[in-house]
CSV table of C-alpha atoms in Angstrom, one decimal:
chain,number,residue,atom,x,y,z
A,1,UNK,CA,130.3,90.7,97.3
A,2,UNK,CA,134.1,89.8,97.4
A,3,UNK,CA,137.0,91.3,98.3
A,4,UNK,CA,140.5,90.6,96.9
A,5,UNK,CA,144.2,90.4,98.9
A,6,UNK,CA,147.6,89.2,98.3
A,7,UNK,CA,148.0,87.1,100.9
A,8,UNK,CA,145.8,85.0,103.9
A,9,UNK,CA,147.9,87.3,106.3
A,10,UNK,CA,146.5,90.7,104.8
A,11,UNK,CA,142.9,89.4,105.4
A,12,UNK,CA,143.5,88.9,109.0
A,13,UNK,CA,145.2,92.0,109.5
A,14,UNK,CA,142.2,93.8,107.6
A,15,UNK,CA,139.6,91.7,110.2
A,16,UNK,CA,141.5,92.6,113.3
A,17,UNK,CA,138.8,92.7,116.1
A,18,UNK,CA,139.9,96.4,116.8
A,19,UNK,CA,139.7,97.2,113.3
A,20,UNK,CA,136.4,95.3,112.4
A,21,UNK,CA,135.0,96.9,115.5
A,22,UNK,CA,135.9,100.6,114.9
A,23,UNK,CA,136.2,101.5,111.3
A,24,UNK,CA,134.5,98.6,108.8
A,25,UNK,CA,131.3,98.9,108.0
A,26,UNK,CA,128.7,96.5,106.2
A,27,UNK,CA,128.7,96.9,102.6
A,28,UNK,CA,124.9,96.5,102.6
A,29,UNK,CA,123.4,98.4,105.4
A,30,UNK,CA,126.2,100.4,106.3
A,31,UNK,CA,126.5,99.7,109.9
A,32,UNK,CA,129.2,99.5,112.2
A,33,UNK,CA,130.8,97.3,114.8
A,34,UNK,CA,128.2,94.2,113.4
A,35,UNK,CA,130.7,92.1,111.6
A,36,UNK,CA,132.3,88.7,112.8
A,37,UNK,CA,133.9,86.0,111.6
A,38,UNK,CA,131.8,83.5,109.9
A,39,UNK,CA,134.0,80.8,108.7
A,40,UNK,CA,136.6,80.1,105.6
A,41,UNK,CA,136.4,79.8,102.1
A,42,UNK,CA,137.9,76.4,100.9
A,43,UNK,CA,139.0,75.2,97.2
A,44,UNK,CA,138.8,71.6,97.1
A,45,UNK,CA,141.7,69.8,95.7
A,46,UNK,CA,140.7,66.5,95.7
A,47,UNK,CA,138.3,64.2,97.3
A,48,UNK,CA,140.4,64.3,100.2
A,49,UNK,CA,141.9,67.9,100.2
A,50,UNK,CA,141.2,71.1,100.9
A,51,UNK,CA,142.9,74.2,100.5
A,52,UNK,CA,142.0,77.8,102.9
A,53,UNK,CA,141.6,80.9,100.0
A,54,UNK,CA,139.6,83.1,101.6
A,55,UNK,CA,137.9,84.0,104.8
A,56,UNK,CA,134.1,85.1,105.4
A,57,UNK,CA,132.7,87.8,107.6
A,58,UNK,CA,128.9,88.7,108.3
A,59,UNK,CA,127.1,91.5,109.2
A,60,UNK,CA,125.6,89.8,112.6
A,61,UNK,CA,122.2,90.0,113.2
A,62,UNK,CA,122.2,87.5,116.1
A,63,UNK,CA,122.7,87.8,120.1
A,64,UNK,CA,122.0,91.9,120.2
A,65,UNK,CA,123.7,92.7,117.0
A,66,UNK,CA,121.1,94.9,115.1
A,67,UNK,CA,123.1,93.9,110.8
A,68,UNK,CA,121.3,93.2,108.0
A,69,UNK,CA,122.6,89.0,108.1
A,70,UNK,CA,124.7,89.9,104.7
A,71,UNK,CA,127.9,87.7,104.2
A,72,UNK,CA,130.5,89.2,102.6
A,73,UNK,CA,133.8,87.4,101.2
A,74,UNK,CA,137.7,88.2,101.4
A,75,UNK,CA,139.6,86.0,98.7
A,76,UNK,CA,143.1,86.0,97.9
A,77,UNK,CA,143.6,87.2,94.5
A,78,UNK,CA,145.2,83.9,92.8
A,79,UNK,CA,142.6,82.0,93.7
A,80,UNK,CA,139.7,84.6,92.0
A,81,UNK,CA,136.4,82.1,91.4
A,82,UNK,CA,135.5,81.0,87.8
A,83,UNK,CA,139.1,81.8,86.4
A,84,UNK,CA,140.0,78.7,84.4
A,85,UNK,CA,142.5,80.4,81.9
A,86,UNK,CA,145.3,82.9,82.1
A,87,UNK,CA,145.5,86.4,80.3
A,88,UNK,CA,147.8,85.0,77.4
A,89,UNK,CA,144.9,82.2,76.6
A,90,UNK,CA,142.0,84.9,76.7
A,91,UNK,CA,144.0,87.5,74.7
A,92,UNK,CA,144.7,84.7,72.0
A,93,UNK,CA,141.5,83.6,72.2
A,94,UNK,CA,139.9,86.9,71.6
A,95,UNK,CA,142.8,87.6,68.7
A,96,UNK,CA,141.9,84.4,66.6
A,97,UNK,CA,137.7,85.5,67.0
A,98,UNK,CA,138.6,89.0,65.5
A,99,UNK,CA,140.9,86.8,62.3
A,100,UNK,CA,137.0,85.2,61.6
A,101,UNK,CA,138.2,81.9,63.1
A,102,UNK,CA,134.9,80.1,64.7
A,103,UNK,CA,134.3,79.8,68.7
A,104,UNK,CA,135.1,76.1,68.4
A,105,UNK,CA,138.7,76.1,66.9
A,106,UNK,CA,139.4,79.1,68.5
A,107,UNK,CA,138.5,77.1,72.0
A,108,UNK,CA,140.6,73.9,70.1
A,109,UNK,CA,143.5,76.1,69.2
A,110,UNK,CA,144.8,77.9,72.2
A,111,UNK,CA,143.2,75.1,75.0
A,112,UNK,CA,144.5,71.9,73.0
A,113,UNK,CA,141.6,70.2,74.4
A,114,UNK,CA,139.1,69.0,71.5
A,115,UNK,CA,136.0,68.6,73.9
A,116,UNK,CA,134.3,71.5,74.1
């Protein structure tokens, strides 16, 4: 499960220690005071780069924590997974599908890539 936020500095003050501790609970099991830090979500750039968009927490069930072991995922909101086109492409898209044009040229027409 995934969470959105604006910025990397809205997920860390949402994951404060005092905060995570006190008043999050697992989305899963529903406990509280189980969750820590397990590690950042990256978007690879290229071969050589790496960008941060996202942190992950888990409900611990390790070293006298008692959680179920679910992961769950904070993600900034521009960088929401599987989103390859913006609103104007999709609503164009959708537009020449209801005027009968086929998937294909639809695809050709508002992408300008001829690959599908």
């Amino acid at each position: 499960m995934q969470t959105f936020f604006r910025n990397f500095d809205a997920i860390e003050r949402y994951l404060e220690p005092c905060h995570r501790q006190y008043t999050l609970r697992c989305k899963h099991c529903n406990l509280q005071g189980h969750l820590i830090s397990h590690g950042f979500i990256y978007k690879q750039l290229s071969m050589s780069k790496h960008k941060v968009v996202g942190k992950r927490i888990v409900c611990s069930n390790r070293h006298g924590h008692i959680g179920c072991g679910h992961t769950t995922q904070f993600v900034l909101a521009e960088h929401i997974p599987n989103r390859q086109y913006n609103a104007l492409h999709l609503s164009l898209f959708i537009l020449l599908l209801l005027a009968n044009v086929s998937v294909v040229k639809a695809y050709q027409q508002v992408t300008q890539q001829f690959e599908t």
